[in-house]
Coordinates of C-alpha atoms in Angstrom, one line a residue:
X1 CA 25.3 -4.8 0.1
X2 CA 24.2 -7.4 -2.1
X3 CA 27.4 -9.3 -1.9
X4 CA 26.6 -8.9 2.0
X5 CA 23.1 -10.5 1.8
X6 CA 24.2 -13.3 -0.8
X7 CA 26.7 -14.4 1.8
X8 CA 23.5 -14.1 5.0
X9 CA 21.4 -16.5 2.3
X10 CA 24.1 -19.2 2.1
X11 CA 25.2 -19.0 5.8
X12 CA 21.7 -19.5 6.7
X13 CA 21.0 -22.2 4.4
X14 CA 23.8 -24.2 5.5
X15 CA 22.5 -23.9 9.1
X16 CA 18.8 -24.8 8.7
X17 CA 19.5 -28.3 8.6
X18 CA 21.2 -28.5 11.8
X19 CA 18.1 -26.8 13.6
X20 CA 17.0 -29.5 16.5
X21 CA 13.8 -30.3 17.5
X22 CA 11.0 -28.3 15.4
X23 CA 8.5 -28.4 17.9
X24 CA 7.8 -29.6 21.7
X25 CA 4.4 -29.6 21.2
X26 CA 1.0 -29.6 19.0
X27 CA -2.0 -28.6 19.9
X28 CA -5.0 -27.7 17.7
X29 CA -2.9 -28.0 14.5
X30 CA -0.6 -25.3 15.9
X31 CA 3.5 -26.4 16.8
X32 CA 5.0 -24.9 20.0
X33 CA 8.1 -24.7 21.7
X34 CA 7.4 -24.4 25.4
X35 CA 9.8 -22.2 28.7
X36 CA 9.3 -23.0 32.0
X37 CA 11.3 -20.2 34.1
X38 CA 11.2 -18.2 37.2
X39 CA 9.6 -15.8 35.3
X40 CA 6.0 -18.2 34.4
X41 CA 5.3 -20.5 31.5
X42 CA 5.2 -19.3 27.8
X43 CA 4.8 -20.7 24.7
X44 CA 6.1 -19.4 21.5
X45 CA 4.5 -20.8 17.8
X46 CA 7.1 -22.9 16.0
X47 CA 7.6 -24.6 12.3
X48 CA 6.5 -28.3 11.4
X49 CA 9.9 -29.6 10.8
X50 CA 13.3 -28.4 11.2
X51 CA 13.4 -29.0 7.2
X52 CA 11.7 -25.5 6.8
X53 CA 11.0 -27.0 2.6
X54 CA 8.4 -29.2 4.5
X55 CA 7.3 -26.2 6.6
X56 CA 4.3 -25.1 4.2
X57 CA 2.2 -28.6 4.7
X58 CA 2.0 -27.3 8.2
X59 CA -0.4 -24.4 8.5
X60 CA -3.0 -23.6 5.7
X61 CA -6.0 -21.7 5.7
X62 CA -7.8 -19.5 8.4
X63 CA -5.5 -19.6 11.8
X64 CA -6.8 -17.7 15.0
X65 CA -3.8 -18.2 17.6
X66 CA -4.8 -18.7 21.1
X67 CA -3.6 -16.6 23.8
X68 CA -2.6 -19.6 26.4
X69 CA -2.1 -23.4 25.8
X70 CA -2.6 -26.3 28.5
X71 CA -0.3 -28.9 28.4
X72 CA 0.1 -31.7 30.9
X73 CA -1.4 -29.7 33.2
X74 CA 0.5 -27.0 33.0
X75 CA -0.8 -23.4 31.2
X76 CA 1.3 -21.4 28.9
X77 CA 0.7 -17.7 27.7
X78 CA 1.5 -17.4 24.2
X79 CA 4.1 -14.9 23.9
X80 CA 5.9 -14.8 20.4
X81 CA 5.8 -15.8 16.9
X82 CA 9.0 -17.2 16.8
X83 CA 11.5 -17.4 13.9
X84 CA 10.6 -19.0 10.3
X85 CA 7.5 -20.6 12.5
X86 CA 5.2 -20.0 9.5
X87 CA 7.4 -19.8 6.7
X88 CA 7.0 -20.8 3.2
X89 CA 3.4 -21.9 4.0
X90 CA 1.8 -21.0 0.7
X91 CA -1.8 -22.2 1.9
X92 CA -1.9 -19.7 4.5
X93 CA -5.1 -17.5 4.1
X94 CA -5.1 -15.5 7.3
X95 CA -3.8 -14.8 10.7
X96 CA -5.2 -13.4 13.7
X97 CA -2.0 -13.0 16.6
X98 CA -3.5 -12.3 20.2
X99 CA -2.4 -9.4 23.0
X100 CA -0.6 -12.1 24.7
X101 CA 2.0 -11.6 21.7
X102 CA 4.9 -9.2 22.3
X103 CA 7.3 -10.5 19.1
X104 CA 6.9 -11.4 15.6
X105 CA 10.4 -12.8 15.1
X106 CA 12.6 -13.2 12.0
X107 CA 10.7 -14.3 8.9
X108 CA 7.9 -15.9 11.0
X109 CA 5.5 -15.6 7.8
X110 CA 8.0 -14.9 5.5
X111 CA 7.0 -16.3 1.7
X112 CA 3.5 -17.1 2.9
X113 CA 2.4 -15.9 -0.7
X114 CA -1.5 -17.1 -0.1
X115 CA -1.7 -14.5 3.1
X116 CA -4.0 -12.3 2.4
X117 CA -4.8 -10.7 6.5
X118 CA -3.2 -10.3 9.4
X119 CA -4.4 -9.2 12.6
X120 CA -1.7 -8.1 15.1
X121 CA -2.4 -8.1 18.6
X122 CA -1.8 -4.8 20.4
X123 CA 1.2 -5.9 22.7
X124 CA 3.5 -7.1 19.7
X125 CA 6.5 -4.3 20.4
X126 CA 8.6 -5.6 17.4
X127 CA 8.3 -6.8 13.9
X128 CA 11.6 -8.4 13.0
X129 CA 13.5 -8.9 9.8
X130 CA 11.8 -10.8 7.1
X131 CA 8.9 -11.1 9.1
X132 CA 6.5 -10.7 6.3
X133 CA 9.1 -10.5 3.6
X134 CA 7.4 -12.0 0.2
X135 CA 3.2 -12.4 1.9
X136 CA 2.6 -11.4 -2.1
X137 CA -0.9 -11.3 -1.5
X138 CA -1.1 -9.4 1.4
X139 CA -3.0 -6.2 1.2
X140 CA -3.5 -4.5 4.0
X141 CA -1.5 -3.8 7.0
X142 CA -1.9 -2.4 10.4
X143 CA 1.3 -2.2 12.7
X144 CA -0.5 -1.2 16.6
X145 CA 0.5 1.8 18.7
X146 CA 2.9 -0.9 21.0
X147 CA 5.3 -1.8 17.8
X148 CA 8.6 0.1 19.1
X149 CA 10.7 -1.1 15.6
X150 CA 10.0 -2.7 11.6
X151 CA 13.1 -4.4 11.4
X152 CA 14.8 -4.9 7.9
X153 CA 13.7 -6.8 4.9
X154 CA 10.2 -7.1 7.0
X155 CA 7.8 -6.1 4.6
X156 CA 10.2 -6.7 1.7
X157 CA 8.4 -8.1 -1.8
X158 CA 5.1 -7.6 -0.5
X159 CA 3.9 -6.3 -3.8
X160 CA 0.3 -6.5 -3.5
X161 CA 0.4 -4.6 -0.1
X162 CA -1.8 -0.9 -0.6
X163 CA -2.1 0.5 2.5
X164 CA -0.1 0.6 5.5
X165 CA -0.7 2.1 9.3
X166 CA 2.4 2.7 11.2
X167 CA 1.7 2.6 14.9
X168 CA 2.7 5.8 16.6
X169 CA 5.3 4.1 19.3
X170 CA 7.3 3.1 15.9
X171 CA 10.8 4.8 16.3
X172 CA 12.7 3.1 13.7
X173 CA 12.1 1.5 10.2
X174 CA 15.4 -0.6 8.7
X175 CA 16.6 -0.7 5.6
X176 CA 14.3 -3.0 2.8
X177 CA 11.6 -2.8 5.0
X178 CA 9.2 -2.0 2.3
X179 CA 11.5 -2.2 -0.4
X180 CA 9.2 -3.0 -3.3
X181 CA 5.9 -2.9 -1.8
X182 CA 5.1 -2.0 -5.5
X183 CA 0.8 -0.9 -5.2
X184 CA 1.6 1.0 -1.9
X185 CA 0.1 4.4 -2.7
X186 CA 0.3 6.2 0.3
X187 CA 2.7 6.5 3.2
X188 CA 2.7 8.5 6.7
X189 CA 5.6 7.9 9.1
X190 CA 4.4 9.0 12.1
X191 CA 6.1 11.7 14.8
X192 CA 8.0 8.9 16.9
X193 CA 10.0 7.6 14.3
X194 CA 13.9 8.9 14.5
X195 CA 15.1 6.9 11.7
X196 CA 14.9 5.6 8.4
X197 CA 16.7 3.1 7.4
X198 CA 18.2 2.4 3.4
X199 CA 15.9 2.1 0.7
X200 CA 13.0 1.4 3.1
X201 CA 10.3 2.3 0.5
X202 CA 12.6 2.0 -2.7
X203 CA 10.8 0.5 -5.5
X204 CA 7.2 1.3 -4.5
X205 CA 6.3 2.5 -7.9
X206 CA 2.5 3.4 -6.9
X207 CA 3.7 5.7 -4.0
X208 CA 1.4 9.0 -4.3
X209 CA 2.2 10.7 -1.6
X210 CA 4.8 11.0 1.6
X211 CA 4.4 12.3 5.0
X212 CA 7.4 11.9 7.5
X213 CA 7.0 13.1 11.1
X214 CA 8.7 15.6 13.3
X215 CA 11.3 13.7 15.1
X216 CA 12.9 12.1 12.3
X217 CA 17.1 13.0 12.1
X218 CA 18.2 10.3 9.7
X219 CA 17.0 9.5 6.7
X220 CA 19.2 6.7 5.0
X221 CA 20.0 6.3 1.0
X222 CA 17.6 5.9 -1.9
X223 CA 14.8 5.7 1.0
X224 CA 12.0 7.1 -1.8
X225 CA 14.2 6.2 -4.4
X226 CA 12.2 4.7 -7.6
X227 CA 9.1 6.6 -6.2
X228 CA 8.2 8.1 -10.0
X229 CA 4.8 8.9 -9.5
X230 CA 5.1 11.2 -6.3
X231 CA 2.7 13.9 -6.5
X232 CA 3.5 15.4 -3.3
X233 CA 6.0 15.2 -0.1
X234 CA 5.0 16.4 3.4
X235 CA 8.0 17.1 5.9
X236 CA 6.9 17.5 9.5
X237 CA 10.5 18.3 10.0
X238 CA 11.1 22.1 11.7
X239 CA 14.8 22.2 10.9
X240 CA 16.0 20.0 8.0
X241 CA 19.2 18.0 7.7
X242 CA 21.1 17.4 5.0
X243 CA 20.1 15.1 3.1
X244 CA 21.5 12.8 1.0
X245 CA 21.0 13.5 -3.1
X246 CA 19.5 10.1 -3.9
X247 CA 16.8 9.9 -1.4
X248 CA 14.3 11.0 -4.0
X249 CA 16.0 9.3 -7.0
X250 CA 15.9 12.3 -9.6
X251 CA 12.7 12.5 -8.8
X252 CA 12.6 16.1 -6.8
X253 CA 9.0 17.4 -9.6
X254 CA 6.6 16.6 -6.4
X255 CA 6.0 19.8 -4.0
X256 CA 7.3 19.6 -0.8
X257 CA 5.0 21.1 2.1
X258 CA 7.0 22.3 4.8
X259 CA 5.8 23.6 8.5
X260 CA 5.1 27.1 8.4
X261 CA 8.4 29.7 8.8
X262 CA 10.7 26.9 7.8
X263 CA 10.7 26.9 3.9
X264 CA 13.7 29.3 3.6
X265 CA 15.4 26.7 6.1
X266 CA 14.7 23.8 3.5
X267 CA 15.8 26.3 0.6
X268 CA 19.1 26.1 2.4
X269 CA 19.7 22.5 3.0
X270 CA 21.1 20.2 1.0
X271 CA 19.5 18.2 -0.9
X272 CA 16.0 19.7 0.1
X273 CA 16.4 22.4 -2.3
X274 CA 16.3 20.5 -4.8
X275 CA 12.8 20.1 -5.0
X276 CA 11.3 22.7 -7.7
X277 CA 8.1 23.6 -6.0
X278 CA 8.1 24.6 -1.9
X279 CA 4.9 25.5 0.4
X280 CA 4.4 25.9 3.5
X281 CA 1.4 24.3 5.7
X282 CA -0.6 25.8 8.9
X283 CA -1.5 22.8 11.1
X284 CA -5.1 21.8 11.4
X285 CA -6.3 23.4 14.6
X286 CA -4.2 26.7 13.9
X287 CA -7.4 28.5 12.9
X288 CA -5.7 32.0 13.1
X289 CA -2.8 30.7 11.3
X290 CA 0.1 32.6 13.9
X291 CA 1.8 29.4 13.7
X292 CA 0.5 28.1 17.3
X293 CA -2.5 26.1 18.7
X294 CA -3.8 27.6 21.7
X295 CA -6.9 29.2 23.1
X296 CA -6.7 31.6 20.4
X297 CA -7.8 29.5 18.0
X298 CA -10.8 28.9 19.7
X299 CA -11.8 31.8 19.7
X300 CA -11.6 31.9 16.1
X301 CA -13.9 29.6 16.0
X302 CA -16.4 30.9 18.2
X303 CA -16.6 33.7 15.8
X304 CA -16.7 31.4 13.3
X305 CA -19.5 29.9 14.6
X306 CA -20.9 32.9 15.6
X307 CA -20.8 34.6 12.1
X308 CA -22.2 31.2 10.2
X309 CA -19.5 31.5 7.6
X310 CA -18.7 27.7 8.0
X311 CA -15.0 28.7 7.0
X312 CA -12.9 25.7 6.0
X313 CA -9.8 25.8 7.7
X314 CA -12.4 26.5 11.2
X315 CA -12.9 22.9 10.4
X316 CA -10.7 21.1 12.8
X317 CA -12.0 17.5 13.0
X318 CA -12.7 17.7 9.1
X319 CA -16.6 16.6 9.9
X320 CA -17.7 19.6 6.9
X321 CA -19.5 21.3 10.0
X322 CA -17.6 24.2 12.5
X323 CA -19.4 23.5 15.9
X324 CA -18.4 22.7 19.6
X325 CA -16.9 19.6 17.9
X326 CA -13.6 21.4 16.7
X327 CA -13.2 23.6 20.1
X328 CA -13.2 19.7 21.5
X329 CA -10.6 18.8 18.7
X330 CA -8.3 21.8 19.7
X331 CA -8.4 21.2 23.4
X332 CA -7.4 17.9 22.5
X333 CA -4.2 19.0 20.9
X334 CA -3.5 21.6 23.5
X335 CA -3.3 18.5 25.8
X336 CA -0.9 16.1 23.8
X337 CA -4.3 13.8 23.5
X338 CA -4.2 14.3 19.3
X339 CA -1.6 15.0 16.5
X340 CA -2.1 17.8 14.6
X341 CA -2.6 17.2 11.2
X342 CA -1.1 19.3 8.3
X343 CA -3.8 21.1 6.4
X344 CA -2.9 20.7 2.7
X345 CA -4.9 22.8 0.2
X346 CA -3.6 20.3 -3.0
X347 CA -5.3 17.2 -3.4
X348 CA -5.2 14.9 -6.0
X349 CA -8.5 15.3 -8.1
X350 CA -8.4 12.0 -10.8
X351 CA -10.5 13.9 -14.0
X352 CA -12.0 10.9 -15.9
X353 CA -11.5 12.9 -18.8
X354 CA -10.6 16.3 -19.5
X355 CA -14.2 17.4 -21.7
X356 CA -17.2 16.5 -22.7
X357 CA -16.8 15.8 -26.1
X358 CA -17.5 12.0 -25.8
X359 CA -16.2 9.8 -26.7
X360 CA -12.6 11.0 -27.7
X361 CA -9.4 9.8 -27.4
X362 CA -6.9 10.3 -24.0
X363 CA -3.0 11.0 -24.1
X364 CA -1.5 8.5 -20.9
X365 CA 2.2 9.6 -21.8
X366 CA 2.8 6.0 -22.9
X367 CA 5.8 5.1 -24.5
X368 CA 4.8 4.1 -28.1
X369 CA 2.5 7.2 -27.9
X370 CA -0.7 4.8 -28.4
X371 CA -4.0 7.1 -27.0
X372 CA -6.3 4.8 -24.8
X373 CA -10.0 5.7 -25.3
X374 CA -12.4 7.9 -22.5
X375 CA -14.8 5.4 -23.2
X376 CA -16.1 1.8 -23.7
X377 CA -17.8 1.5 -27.0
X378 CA -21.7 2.1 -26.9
X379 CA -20.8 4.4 -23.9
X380 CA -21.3 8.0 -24.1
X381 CA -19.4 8.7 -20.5
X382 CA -16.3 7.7 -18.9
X383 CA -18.0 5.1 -16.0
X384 CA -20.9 4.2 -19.1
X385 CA -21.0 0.2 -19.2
X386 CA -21.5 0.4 -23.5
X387 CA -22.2 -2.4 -25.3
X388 CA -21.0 -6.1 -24.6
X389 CA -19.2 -8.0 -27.9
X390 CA -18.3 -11.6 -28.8
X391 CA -14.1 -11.4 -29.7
X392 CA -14.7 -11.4 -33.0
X393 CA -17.1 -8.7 -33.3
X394 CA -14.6 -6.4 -30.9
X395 CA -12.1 -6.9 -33.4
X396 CA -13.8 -3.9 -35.6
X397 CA -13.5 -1.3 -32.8
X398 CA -9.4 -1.6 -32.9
X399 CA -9.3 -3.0 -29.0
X400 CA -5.3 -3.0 -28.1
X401 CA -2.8 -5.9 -28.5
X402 CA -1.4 -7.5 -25.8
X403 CA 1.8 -5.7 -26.2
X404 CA -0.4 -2.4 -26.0
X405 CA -2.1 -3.9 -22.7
X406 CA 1.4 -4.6 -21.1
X407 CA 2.7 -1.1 -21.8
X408 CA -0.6 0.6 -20.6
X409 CA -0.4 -1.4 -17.4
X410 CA 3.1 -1.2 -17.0
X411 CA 3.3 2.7 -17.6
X412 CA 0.0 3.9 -15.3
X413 CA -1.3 3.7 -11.6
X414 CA -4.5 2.7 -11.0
X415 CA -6.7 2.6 -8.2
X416 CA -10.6 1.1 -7.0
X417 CA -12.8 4.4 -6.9
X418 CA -16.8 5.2 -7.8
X419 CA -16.7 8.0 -10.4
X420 CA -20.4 9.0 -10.4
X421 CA -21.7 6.1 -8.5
X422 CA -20.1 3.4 -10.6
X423 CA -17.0 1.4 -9.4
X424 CA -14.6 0.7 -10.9
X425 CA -10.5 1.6 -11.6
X426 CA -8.8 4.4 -13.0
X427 CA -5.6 4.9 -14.2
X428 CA -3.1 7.4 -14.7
X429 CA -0.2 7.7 -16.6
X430 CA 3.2 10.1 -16.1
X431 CA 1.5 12.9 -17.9
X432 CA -1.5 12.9 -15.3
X433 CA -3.6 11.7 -18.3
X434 CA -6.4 9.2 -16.8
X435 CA -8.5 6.5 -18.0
X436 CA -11.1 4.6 -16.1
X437 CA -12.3 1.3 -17.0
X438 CA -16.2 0.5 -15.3
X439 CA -17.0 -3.0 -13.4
X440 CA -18.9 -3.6 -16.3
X441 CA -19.4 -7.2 -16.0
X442 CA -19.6 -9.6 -19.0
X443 CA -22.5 -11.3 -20.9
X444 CA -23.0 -14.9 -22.1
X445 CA -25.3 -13.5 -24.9
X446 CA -28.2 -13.6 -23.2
X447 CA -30.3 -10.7 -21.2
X448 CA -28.4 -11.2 -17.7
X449 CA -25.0 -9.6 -17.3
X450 CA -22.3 -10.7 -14.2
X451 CA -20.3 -9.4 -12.3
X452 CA -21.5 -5.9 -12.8
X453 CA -19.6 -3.4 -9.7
X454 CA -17.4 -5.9 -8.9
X455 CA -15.4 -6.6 -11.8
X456 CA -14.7 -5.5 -15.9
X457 CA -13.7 -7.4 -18.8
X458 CA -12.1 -5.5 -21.7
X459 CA -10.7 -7.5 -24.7
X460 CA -7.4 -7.5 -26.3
X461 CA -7.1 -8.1 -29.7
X462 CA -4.8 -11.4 -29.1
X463 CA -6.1 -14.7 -28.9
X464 CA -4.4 -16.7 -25.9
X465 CA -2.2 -19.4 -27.7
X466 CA -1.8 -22.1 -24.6
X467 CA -5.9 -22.2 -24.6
X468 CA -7.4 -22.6 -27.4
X469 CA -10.5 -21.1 -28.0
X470 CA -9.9 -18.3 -25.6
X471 CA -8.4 -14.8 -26.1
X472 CA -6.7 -12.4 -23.7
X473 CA -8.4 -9.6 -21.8
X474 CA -7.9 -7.0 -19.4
X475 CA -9.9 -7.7 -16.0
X476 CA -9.9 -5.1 -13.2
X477 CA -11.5 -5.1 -9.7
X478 CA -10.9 -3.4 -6.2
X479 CA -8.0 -6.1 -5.8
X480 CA -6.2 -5.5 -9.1
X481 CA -5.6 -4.9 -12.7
X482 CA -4.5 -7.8 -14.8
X483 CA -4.3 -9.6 -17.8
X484 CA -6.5 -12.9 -18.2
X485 CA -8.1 -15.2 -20.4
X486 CA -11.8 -16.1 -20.9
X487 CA -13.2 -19.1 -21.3
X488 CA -14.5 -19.2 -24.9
X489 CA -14.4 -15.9 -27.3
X490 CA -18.0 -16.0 -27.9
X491 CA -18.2 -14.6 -24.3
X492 CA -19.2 -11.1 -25.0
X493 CA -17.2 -8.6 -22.9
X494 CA -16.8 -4.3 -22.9
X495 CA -14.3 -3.1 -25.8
X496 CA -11.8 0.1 -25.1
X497 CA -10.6 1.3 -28.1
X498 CA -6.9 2.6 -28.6
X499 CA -5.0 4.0 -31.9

């Protein structure tokens, strides 16, 4: 394979040069190529120059593409993204593609590292290869209802992406097509997807949990594969398929929920059974639990309602109320208007920390065996701000090295959450162990404080040897979890003690 895509790179950088005209037109600081056919006029967004290395002067900043052009008279609907049109442009900040648009072709925003949102119109039916291979700072994606294929390599490298919506016309996903999206933490394939192609979510270390529809009857190699941190796998899937052994890596500790009357068919199949723990699941809506949704159900409800007992699984629509609401949500489902859900009982409840015997000193699993703290110093909780200190006078309460910061970040998730009405990020490390670091802020050594809810500073015990006067720290917000510098040590930041 990688012999295979070394030889794509070279073929294709052999032919850039020899593209012909970049563009026919500009208008509005945004290059088309224009059709005139039997059919009408369309446009279709281009690169700068066929010297894509020039392409990223081209587009920058905030660009909201029309849905028709006018050109000599003439109007053209603006029907595709076409290939490398925005590639390599670095300054890009964000995208908005109109309904017009029926194709994001190959890497049309591929290595835009700067994007950071992209709004895609709800006529797009395919998202080709390398479409958004390497948008770094990309977040946030939501792929509409009329996407019919993610084609491979599109999502590839998009290592800030968290969250991802799969439109429910999707039918398949190709191989690499979120091959290290490394913070994704959640993934649902949806019930009209067939196929999944070769290590299409390989490498996304975050991944939490899994969910893959009904209709799926291939799953291709190593598709979960590096997925360490799996805490639990939902298969919509009423009669498995064998599977091959390194879809899950060696990673097979996560339960696997399974549709009711089917987990002695998983127990069967290869390599399904190799997962240690299997349960099954009614679906939400199947209030009786006889493994059908029908009028029966709403009965059950009735009498739930009836009796007040507010029972929890009576809860269709998951409002924390059983009323008329639910009967609506069943009928729904009768008539093919909603998917029904799984109703999961485990959830994964973060514990800040495991007592109240503040502060003490929490076990992440880390390599070196270095314990991380429950709290900042001058805290006497978890999400406690504590004290703020100058780098010098942090070094007394034993605040890591920077080797200790790149093994705790390195070994743990983390994720933006409030833990009794304070933001901030917690993090958990292979052994389930958690620590969670407050948006403290930071003081200048006076009586105001910044920052506070929107980001902490934590200090290392390392000064920072390419600016002097400045030391390393840890800074989290609802973006990430990195390591900085300050501007001057007499800054006085939160301390998180370690041994």
């Amino acid at each position: 394979m990688k012999t295979k895509r070394l030889l794509s790179v070279i073929i294709l950088s052999c032919l850039l040069p020899l593209v012909a005209s970049a563009y026919d037109v500009k208008i509005n600081g945004i290059y088309y190529n224009l059709n005139q056919s039997p059919e009408g006029t369309t446009a279709s967004v281009t690169y700068y120059s066929s010297n894509l290395s020039n392409n990223r002067i081209a587009y920058s900043g905030i660009i909201d593409i029309p849905a028709s052009v006018s050109y000599n008279g003439v109007e053209y609907v603006v029907t595709s993204i076409g290939e490398y049109a925005l590639y390599n442009c670095s300054g890009l900040i964000s995208v908005t593609i109109p309904e017009s648009v029926t194709s994001i072709e190959e890497a049309a925003f591929r290595d835009c590292t700067g994007l950071t949102s992209v709004t895609i119109g709800n006529s797009v039916t395919s998202i080709e290869e390398d479409a958004f291979r390497g948008c770094s700072s990309l977040t946030s994606i939501t792929i509409p209802n009329s996407v019919q294929s993610i084609g491979e390599d599109a999502f590839l490298e998009c290592t800030g992406l968290t969250s991802v919506t799969i439109g429910n016309s999707v039918t398949s996903i190709g191989q690499l097509a979120f091959y290290d999206c490394s913070s994704l933490t959640s993934v649902t394939i949806p019930n009209s997807v067939t196929d999944i192609g070769h290590y299409a979510f390989s490498g996304c270390s975050s991944l939490t949990s899994v969910t893959i529809g009904s209709s799926v009857t291939d799953i291709g190699l190593s598709v979960f594969s590096g997925c360490g941190y799996l805490e639990y796998v939902i298969s919509m899937i009423d009669n498995p398929f064998e599977i091959n052994e390194n879809v899950f890596s060696d990673y097979y500790t996560p339960t696997l929920y399974v549709p009711k009357g089917s987990k002695g068919k998983y127990e069967a199949t290869s390599a399904w059974n190799w997962f240690q723990n299997i349960e099954e699941f009614r679906l939400k809506g199947d209030v009786n639990d006889d493994g059908a949704i029908d009028v029966a159900d709403i009965a059950a409800v009735i009498d739930v309602m009836a009796k007040d007992t507010n029972e929890s699984v009576a809860d269709v629509n998951d409002d924390k109320a059983v009323d008329v609401a639910d009967i609506g949500t069943i009928i729904d489902i009768m008539a093919g208007k909603v998917v029904a859900e799984p109703d999961i009982p485990y959830k994964i409840v973060y514990v800040a920390c495991p007592d109240d015997n503040h502060p003490h000193m929490i076990d992440l699993g880390l390599p070196s065996g270095t314990k991380w703290a429950c709290c900042n110093v001058g805290a006497s909780t978890p999400e406690g701000y504590g004290n703020y200190y100058t780098f010098e006078d942090a070094k007394a309460y034993n605040p890591p090295t920077l080797d200790q910061v790149n093994e705790f970040l390195n070994n743990t998730t983390s994720e933006w959450t409030v833990l009794n009405g304070v933001s901030g990020r917690i993090f958990t490390g292979r052994n389930r162990g958690t620590v969670f670091l407050p948006a403290a802020g930071y003081s200048r050594g006076g009586p105001d404080i910044y920052s506070v809810g929107t980001n902490g500073y934590f200090w290392s015990s390392t000064l920072d040897e390419e600016h002097p006067g400045s030391a390393k720290d840890i800074v989290v917000n609802s973006n990430e979890a990195k390591i900085a510098f300050t501007g001057t040590t007499y800054m006085r930041l939160s301390v998180r003690p370690v041994r």
